[in-house]
CSV table of C-alpha atoms in Angstrom, one decimal:
chain,number,residue,atom,x,y,z
A,1,HIS,CA,-3.4,41.5,23.3
A,2,GLY,CA,-5.3,39.3,25.5
A,3,LEU,CA,-7.9,39.5,22.2
A,4,ASP,CA,-9.9,36.3,19.8
A,5,ASP,CA,-9.0,37.9,17.7
A,6,ASP,CA,-9.6,34.9,15.1
A,7,SER,CA,-12.5,33.2,17.1
A,8,ASN,CA,-11.5,30.3,18.2
A,9,TRP,CA,-11.6,30.8,21.9
A,10,SER,CA,-8.0,31.6,22.2
A,11,ALA,CA,-6.7,34.8,22.8
A,12,ASP,CA,-2.7,35.4,21.4
A,13,ASP,CA,-2.4,31.8,21.0
A,14,GLY,CA,-0.3,32.8,17.5
A,15,ASN,CA,2.4,29.4,18.4
A,16,GLY,CA,-0.6,26.6,19.6
A,17,TRP,CA,-2.3,26.3,23.2
A,18,ASN,CA,-1.5,25.2,26.6
A,19,LEU,CA,-5.1,22.8,27.3
A,20,VAL,CA,-3.3,22.1,31.1
A,21,GLU,CA,-3.0,25.7,31.7
A,22,ASN,CA,-5.2,27.5,29.4
A,23,ASP,CA,-2.9,29.7,28.2
A,24,ASN,CA,-0.8,30.7,25.4
A,25,ASP,CA,2.6,29.5,26.3
A,26,VAL,CA,2.5,26.4,25.6
A,27,ARG,CA,6.2,25.7,26.8
A,28,LEU,CA,6.9,25.4,31.0
A,29,SER,CA,8.4,28.0,32.7
A,30,VAL,CA,8.7,26.0,36.0
A,31,ILE,CA,9.8,22.7,36.0
A,32,ASN,CA,8.6,21.1,39.8
A,33,GLU,CA,11.1,18.2,41.4
A,34,TYR,CA,7.6,16.2,40.9
A,35,ASP,CA,7.3,16.7,37.7
A,36,ASP,CA,8.4,13.7,35.3
A,37,SER,CA,10.6,14.2,33.0
A,38,GLY,CA,9.7,12.0,30.0
A,39,ALA,CA,6.5,13.8,30.4
A,40,VAL,CA,7.8,16.4,30.2
A,41,SER,CA,9.9,16.3,27.1
A,42,HIS,CA,7.8,13.8,24.6
A,43,GLY,CA,5.9,16.6,23.3
A,44,THR,CA,9.7,17.7,22.5
A,45,ILE,CA,10.6,15.0,21.4
A,46,LEU,CA,8.1,13.4,19.0
A,47,ALA,CA,8.1,17.1,17.6
A,48,GLY,CA,12.1,17.1,17.0
A,49,LEU,CA,11.2,13.2,15.2
A,50,ILE,CA,8.3,15.4,12.7
A,51,GLY,CA,10.7,17.7,11.0
A,52,ALA,CA,13.9,18.7,13.5
A,53,VAL,CA,15.5,20.9,11.2
A,54,GLY,CA,19.0,19.0,9.6
A,55,ASN,CA,22.0,20.8,8.7
A,56,ASN,CA,22.5,23.8,11.3
A,57,ASN,CA,25.2,22.2,13.2
A,58,LEU,CA,22.6,20.5,15.6
A,59,LEU,CA,22.0,17.6,17.2
A,60,GLY,CA,19.6,15.0,14.6
A,61,ALA,CA,16.8,15.7,12.2
A,62,GLY,CA,14.0,14.8,11.5
A,63,LEU,CA,11.9,13.7,8.4
A,64,ASN,CA,10.1,16.8,7.0
A,65,TRP,CA,12.6,20.2,7.6
A,66,ARG,CA,10.2,22.3,6.3
A,67,VAL,CA,6.8,21.2,8.0
A,68,LYS,CA,5.2,23.7,10.6
A,69,ILE,CA,4.2,22.5,13.8
A,70,MET,CA,1.3,23.6,15.4
A,71,PRO,CA,2.1,23.0,19.8
A,72,LEU,CA,-0.9,21.4,21.8
A,73,ARG,CA,-0.5,20.7,24.9
A,74,ALA,CA,-3.4,18.9,27.1
A,75,ILE,CA,-1.0,16.1,29.2
A,76,SER,CA,-0.2,17.2,32.8
A,77,SER,CA,3.8,17.0,33.4
A,78,GLY,CA,3.2,14.2,35.9
A,79,GLY,CA,2.2,12.4,32.5
A,80,GLY,CA,-1.5,12.1,32.9
A,81,GLY,CA,-4.9,14.2,31.9
A,82,SER,CA,-7.9,14.7,31.3
A,83,LEU,CA,-9.8,13.0,27.9
A,84,GLY,CA,-11.7,16.3,27.6
A,85,ASP,CA,-8.9,18.7,26.9
A,86,VAL,CA,-7.6,15.7,24.8
A,87,ALA,CA,-10.5,16.2,22.2
A,88,LYS,CA,-10.2,20.2,23.4
A,89,ALA,CA,-6.7,20.0,21.8
A,90,ILE,CA,-7.8,17.8,18.8
A,91,ASN,CA,-10.6,20.0,17.4
A,92,TYR,CA,-8.5,22.6,18.0
A,93,ALA,CA,-6.2,21.5,15.1
A,94,THR,CA,-8.8,20.6,13.9
A,95,ASN,CA,-10.2,24.0,13.6
A,96,ASN,CA,-7.3,26.1,12.8
A,97,GLY,CA,-5.6,23.9,9.5
A,98,ALA,CA,-3.8,21.3,11.2
A,99,ASP,CA,-3.4,18.9,7.6
A,100,ILE,CA,-1.4,15.6,9.8
A,101,ILE,CA,-2.4,15.4,13.9
A,102,SER,CA,0.1,12.8,15.5
A,103,ILE,CA,-1.3,11.2,19.3
A,104,SER,CA,1.1,9.3,21.0
A,105,PHE,CA,-1.1,7.9,24.5
A,106,VAL,CA,-3.8,5.6,24.8
A,107,GLY,CA,-6.2,4.1,27.0
A,108,ASP,CA,-9.2,1.8,27.9
A,109,SER,CA,-12.0,4.4,28.3
A,110,LYS,CA,-14.4,4.6,25.1
A,111,SER,CA,-15.2,8.6,25.9
A,112,PHE,CA,-17.8,10.4,23.3
A,113,GLY,CA,-16.1,13.5,23.7
A,114,LEU,CA,-12.8,12.1,22.0
A,115,GLN,CA,-15.0,10.0,19.6
A,116,GLU,CA,-16.6,12.9,17.9
A,117,SER,CA,-13.5,14.7,18.1
A,118,LEU,CA,-12.1,12.0,16.0
A,119,PHE,CA,-14.6,12.3,13.6
A,120,ASN,CA,-15.1,16.1,13.4
A,121,ALA,CA,-11.0,15.6,12.2
A,122,ARG,CA,-12.3,12.5,9.7
A,123,LYS,CA,-14.8,14.8,8.2
A,124,LYS,CA,-12.6,17.6,7.4
A,125,GLY,CA,-10.4,15.4,5.8
A,126,VAL,CA,-7.3,15.8,8.7
A,127,LEU,CA,-5.5,12.4,9.3
A,128,VAL,CA,-5.0,10.5,12.5
A,129,VAL,CA,-1.5,9.0,13.4
A,130,ALA,CA,-2.4,6.9,16.7
A,131,ALA,CA,0.4,4.9,18.6
A,132,ALA,CA,-0.5,1.9,20.1
A,133,GLY,CA,0.2,1.9,23.2
A,134,ASN,CA,3.3,0.4,25.4
A,135,ASN,CA,0.8,-2.7,27.6
A,136,ARG,CA,2.8,-6.0,27.0
A,137,ASP,CA,5.7,-5.2,29.9
A,138,ASP,CA,2.8,-3.9,32.2
A,139,GLY,CA,0.9,-7.5,33.1
A,140,THR,CA,-2.2,-5.7,32.8
A,141,GLY,CA,-3.2,-8.0,29.2
A,142,ASP,CA,-4.2,-5.3,27.5
A,143,ASP,CA,-1.4,-5.2,25.1
A,144,ASN,CA,-3.5,-7.4,22.1
A,145,LEU,CA,-6.0,-4.7,20.4
A,146,SER,CA,-7.9,-7.6,18.7
A,147,LYS,CA,-9.6,-8.4,22.5
A,148,ASN,CA,-8.5,-4.9,24.9
A,149,LYS,CA,-9.6,-2.2,22.4
A,150,GLN,CA,-7.6,0.7,23.1
A,151,TYR,CA,-7.6,4.9,22.7
A,152,PRO,CA,-7.5,7.2,20.8
A,153,ILE,CA,-6.3,3.9,17.8
A,154,CYS,CA,-8.9,2.3,18.5
A,155,VAL,CA,-11.8,4.5,17.5
A,156,ASP,CA,-12.1,3.2,13.9
A,157,PHE,CA,-11.3,-0.4,14.2
A,158,GLU,CA,-15.8,-1.0,13.5
A,159,ASP,CA,-15.6,0.8,10.8
A,160,SER,CA,-15.0,0.5,6.8
A,161,GLU,CA,-12.4,3.1,6.0
A,162,ASN,CA,-9.3,2.8,7.8
A,163,TRP,CA,-9.3,6.1,8.8
A,164,ILE,CA,-7.1,6.5,11.6
A,165,LEU,CA,-3.8,5.3,11.3
A,166,GLY,CA,-2.7,3.3,13.7
A,167,VAL,CA,1.3,1.8,14.6
A,168,SER,CA,2.7,-0.1,16.4
A,169,SER,CA,6.9,-0.1,17.2
A,170,VAL,CA,9.4,-2.1,15.8
A,171,GLY,CA,13.9,-2.2,16.6
A,172,LYS,CA,15.8,-2.6,14.5
A,173,ASN,CA,15.9,-5.3,13.3
A,174,ASP,CA,12.1,-5.1,12.7
A,175,LYS,CA,11.1,-7.6,15.3
A,176,LEU,CA,7.9,-6.2,16.8
A,177,SER,CA,9.1,-4.1,20.1
A,178,ASP,CA,8.4,-6.2,24.0
A,179,PHE,CA,7.0,-3.3,24.7
A,180,THR,CA,4.5,-3.0,22.5
A,181,ASN,CA,0.8,-3.5,21.9
A,182,PHE,CA,-0.3,-5.0,18.4
A,183,GLY,CA,-3.6,-6.3,17.0
A,184,ILE,CA,-6.8,-5.5,15.2
A,185,CYS,CA,-5.8,-1.5,14.9
A,186,ILE,CA,-2.3,-1.7,14.0
A,187,ASP,CA,-1.6,-0.3,9.9
A,188,ILE,CA,1.2,0.1,10.0
A,189,THR,CA,4.7,-0.1,12.3
A,190,ALA,CA,8.0,1.8,12.6
A,191,PRO,CA,10.9,2.7,15.2
A,192,GLY,CA,10.4,2.7,18.8
A,193,GLU,CA,14.0,1.3,20.4
A,194,TYR,CA,16.7,3.3,20.7
A,195,ILE,CA,14.7,7.7,20.0
A,196,TYR,CA,17.8,10.3,20.1
A,197,SER,CA,15.6,13.6,19.7
A,198,THR,CA,14.8,17.6,21.0
A,199,GLN,CA,14.7,17.8,24.6
A,200,ARG,CA,13.0,20.5,27.1
A,201,SER,CA,16.3,21.9,28.2
A,202,ASP,CA,16.4,24.1,30.3
A,203,SER,CA,20.5,24.8,32.7
A,204,GLN,CA,18.9,25.4,35.9
A,205,TYR,CA,16.7,22.8,35.8
A,206,ALA,CA,18.8,19.0,37.4
A,207,GLY,CA,18.4,16.7,34.6
A,208,TYR,CA,17.3,19.3,31.6
A,209,GLU,CA,21.1,20.0,30.7
A,210,LYS,CA,20.8,18.5,27.5
A,211,ASN,CA,18.0,19.4,24.1
A,212,PHE,CA,19.4,16.6,22.8
A,213,ASP,CA,19.8,12.9,23.8
A,214,GLY,CA,18.1,9.4,24.3
A,215,PRO,CA,17.4,6.5,24.5
A,216,TRP,CA,13.4,7.1,24.1
A,217,PHE,CA,11.5,3.6,23.9
A,218,GLY,CA,8.2,4.1,23.1
A,219,SER,CA,5.0,3.5,20.7
A,220,SER,CA,4.7,6.9,21.1
A,221,PHE,CA,7.7,7.8,19.5
A,222,SER,CA,7.1,5.0,16.6
A,223,ALA,CA,3.9,7.9,15.3
A,224,PRO,CA,5.4,10.7,15.1
A,225,LEU,CA,8.1,9.5,13.3
A,226,VAL,CA,4.8,8.0,10.2
A,227,ALA,CA,3.8,11.7,10.9
A,228,GLY,CA,6.4,13.3,9.7
A,229,ALA,CA,6.4,10.5,6.8
A,230,ALA,CA,2.7,11.7,6.0
A,231,ALA,CA,3.9,15.5,6.0
A,232,LEU,CA,6.9,14.6,3.8
A,233,VAL,CA,5.1,12.5,1.0
A,234,LYS,CA,2.2,15.5,1.4
A,235,SER,CA,4.6,18.4,0.4
A,236,VAL,CA,5.5,15.9,-2.6
A,237,ARG,CA,0.9,15.7,-2.4
A,238,PRO,CA,-0.7,18.8,-1.8
A,239,ASP,CA,-3.2,17.7,-3.7
A,240,TRP,CA,-3.5,13.7,-1.2
A,241,LYS,CA,-6.2,14.0,0.8
A,242,ALA,CA,-6.3,12.2,4.2
A,243,GLN,CA,-6.9,8.8,2.7
A,244,GLU,CA,-4.5,8.3,-0.2
A,245,ILE,CA,-1.7,9.3,2.4
A,246,ILE,CA,-3.3,6.9,4.3
A,247,LEU,CA,-2.9,4.1,1.1
A,248,ASN,CA,0.0,4.7,0.1
A,249,LEU,CA,2.0,5.1,3.0
A,250,LEU,CA,0.5,1.3,3.7
A,251,ALA,CA,0.9,-0.1,-0.2
A,252,THR,CA,5.2,1.0,0.6
A,253,ALA,CA,5.6,-0.6,4.0
A,254,ASP,CA,8.6,-3.6,4.3
A,255,ASP,CA,6.5,-6.4,4.5
A,256,ILE,CA,8.4,-8.2,8.2
A,257,ASP,CA,5.6,-10.8,8.7
A,258,GLY,CA,8.8,-13.1,8.3
A,259,LEU,CA,10.6,-12.0,10.6
A,260,ASN,CA,7.2,-11.8,13.2
A,261,PRO,CA,6.2,-14.9,12.7
A,262,GLY,CA,3.5,-14.9,15.8
A,263,TYR,CA,1.7,-11.9,15.0
A,264,VAL,CA,1.0,-12.2,11.7
A,265,GLY,CA,-2.0,-10.1,10.5
A,266,GLN,CA,-1.4,-8.0,13.5
A,267,ILE,CA,1.5,-6.0,12.7
A,268,GLY,CA,-0.6,-4.1,9.7
A,269,TYR,CA,0.8,-2.8,6.5
A,270,GLY,CA,4.2,-3.5,7.2
A,271,ARG,CA,7.4,-1.7,9.2
A,272,LEU,CA,7.5,2.4,7.1
A,273,ASN,CA,9.2,3.0,4.0
A,274,VAL,CA,9.7,6.7,4.0
A,275,GLY,CA,11.9,7.0,0.2
A,276,ARG,CA,9.0,4.6,-1.3
A,277,ALA,CA,6.9,6.3,-0.1
A,278,VAL,CA,8.0,9.5,-1.1
A,279,ALA,CA,9.0,8.4,-4.5
A,280,ARG,CA,5.6,6.4,-5.7
A,281,ALA,CA,4.0,10.0,-4.5
A,282,ILE,CA,6.4,11.1,-6.9
A,283,GLU,CA,6.1,8.3,-9.7
A,284,LEU,CA,1.4,9.2,-9.5
A,285,LYS,CA,1.7,12.4,-10.0
A,286,PRO,CA,-0.2,13.7,-13.5
A,287,VAL,CA,1.3,14.1,-16.3
A,288,ILE,CA,-0.4,17.4,-17.4
A,289,ILE,CA,0.6,18.2,-21.5
A,290,PRO,CA,0.0,21.4,-22.3
A,291,LEU,CA,-2.4,22.7,-25.2
A,292,VAL,CA,-0.7,24.8,-27.5
A,293,PHE,CA,-2.7,26.9,-29.1
A,294,GLU,CA,-1.5,28.6,-32.9
A,295,SER,CA,-3.1,31.1,-33.9
A,296,LYS,CA,-3.8,32.5,-38.0
A,297,LEU,CA,-5.7,35.4,-39.0
A,298,ILE,CA,-8.5,34.9,-42.1
A,299,LYS,CA,-11.0,36.6,-43.8
A,300,LYS,CA,-15.0,35.6,-44.7
A,301,LYS,CA,-16.1,38.1,-46.7
A,302,LYS,CA,-15.8,41.2,-45.6
A,303,ASN,CA,-14.9,40.8,-42.1
A,304,TYR,CA,-11.3,40.1,-40.4
A,305,PHE,CA,-11.6,37.0,-37.1
A,306,VAL,CA,-8.3,35.3,-35.6
A,307,ARG,CA,-9.0,30.9,-35.4
A,308,ILE,CA,-7.5,29.8,-33.2
A,309,THR,CA,-6.6,26.4,-33.3
A,310,SER,CA,-5.0,23.1,-30.9
A,311,GLU,CA,-3.3,20.4,-32.1
A,312,GLY,CA,-5.4,21.0,-35.7
A,313,LYS,CA,-8.6,21.4,-34.3
A,314,VAL,CA,-10.5,24.4,-34.9
A,315,LEU,CA,-11.6,25.8,-31.3
A,316,ARG,CA,-13.2,29.0,-32.7
A,317,ASP,CA,-12.6,32.0,-34.7
A,318,MET,CA,-12.9,34.9,-33.1
A,319,PRO,CA,-14.2,37.8,-34.6
A,320,LEU,CA,-11.7,41.7,-34.5
A,321,LEU,CA,-14.6,44.2,-35.3
A,322,GLY,CA,-13.9,47.3,-36.8
A,323,TYR,CA,-10.1,45.4,-38.2
A,324,TYR,CA,-8.4,47.0,-40.6
A,325,PRO,CA,-4.9,45.8,-41.8
A,326,LYS,CA,-3.5,49.2,-41.8
A,327,PHE,CA,-4.4,50.3,-38.6
A,328,THR,CA,-5.2,46.7,-36.6
A,329,LYS,CA,-3.3,45.1,-34.4
A,330,TRP,CA,-4.1,41.4,-33.1
A,331,ALA,CA,-2.4,39.1,-30.9
A,332,VAL,CA,-2.2,35.8,-28.2
A,333,VAL,CA,-0.6,35.8,-25.1
A,334,GLU,CA,-0.6,33.5,-22.5
A,335,ASP,CA,-4.6,32.6,-23.2
A,336,LEU,CA,-5.9,35.6,-24.6
A,337,LEU,CA,-6.5,36.8,-27.9
A,338,VAL,CA,-6.3,40.7,-27.7
A,339,SER,CA,-6.6,43.3,-30.5
A,340,ALA,CA,-5.5,47.3,-30.3
A,341,ASN,CA,-7.4,49.7,-33.3
A,342,LEU,CA,-6.2,52.8,-33.9
A,343,SER,CA,-9.5,55.2,-35.3
A,344,LYS,CA,-9.4,58.8,-34.6
A,345,GLY,CA,-7.1,59.6,-32.5
A,346,LYS,CA,-7.9,57.1,-29.8
A,347,LEU,CA,-6.1,53.9,-28.9
A,348,THR,CA,-9.9,51.2,-28.3
A,349,VAL,CA,-7.7,47.2,-27.4
A,350,ASN,CA,-10.2,43.9,-26.3
A,351,ALA,CA,-8.6,40.7,-24.9
A,352,TRP,CA,-10.5,37.8,-25.2
A,353,ASP,CA,-10.2,33.5,-23.8
A,354,TRP,CA,-10.3,30.6,-26.1
A,355,GLU,CA,-14.0,30.5,-24.8
A,356,GLY,CA,-14.9,33.9,-26.6
A,357,ASN,CA,-15.6,35.6,-23.1
A,358,LYS,CA,-14.6,39.1,-23.5
A,359,LYS,CA,-11.7,39.1,-20.2
A,360,LEU,CA,-11.1,43.7,-21.5
A,361,THR,CA,-14.1,45.6,-23.1
A,362,ASN,CA,-13.5,48.8,-25.6
A,363,PHE,CA,-10.9,49.6,-23.4
A,364,VAL,CA,-10.0,53.2,-24.8
A,365,LEU,CA,-6.3,54.8,-24.4
A,366,PRO,CA,-7.0,58.5,-25.8
A,367,GLY,CA,-4.1,60.0,-27.5
């Protein structure tokens, strides 16, 4: 205990890491009166949307019931934090095997450290999902991301490859939420209004009695729905990399431009359609037709061989050295040819693969 035995600069971090207090306890042990309840519950809400288990007599269900979540706390209970800690959290996730990173915050500061951590994630094949932000109703005028870039969602806007999946919010009628940002950095939309999910609960603190509640509003809650969908697609297509999952989610999104005529080209490819995304992922699975091998004993001059064929094509004639019809047995076992020869009280076994490589040479069983 107290040792960084996996060399990831964090000791005893079996369940993520708390970069605010710099310890391995990602769950708040003490809730103060001045804490923001939304900030305290924020990560728990997102985690529930991604992967809360269903059919367990508890309220709520996430997108992927078998997902593994790596909790990383980089934002304080008041809702603030440093971009340096966020960058560390992204690096931690990347270096410890995360497939998907869900980020639900924005800022107008273009941090070099944050960019580097995101480029590192991209380099290692991690899919990054980022929320659009909620500036339309705060009077700042920062809601149009085509004019006023926000980060991390806009880190990739100048790149030829779209590798950060930017998510904006819509309501139940697929209308763009009146609080959400829009613009060139948006790739897809997902529900972000009247959201109910798991919450940080502790009956000893007023306002924290419920472990499931709402409603919550914000693109913060749209992003984890897309991240959970990406995890679900990944579960049926583990062979797919980040870019393939992104393209699949965008290709199966429902076009909602007609419902948002003032934002055509500003809300990405449409609204997330999880069912279509998973169905398409399964549909595109390659069909693997197994090769059927056949074997036949042949004799060339005085020597015996096993001829291996597939679909009428001769693959190889395997020599059976020392073969005597009375004392030698041979068999095809899965993808191996095995022969056994009894001579002078010893049983000698050999095995070859179809390429003729010896897998077992002169294995002798005496007696």
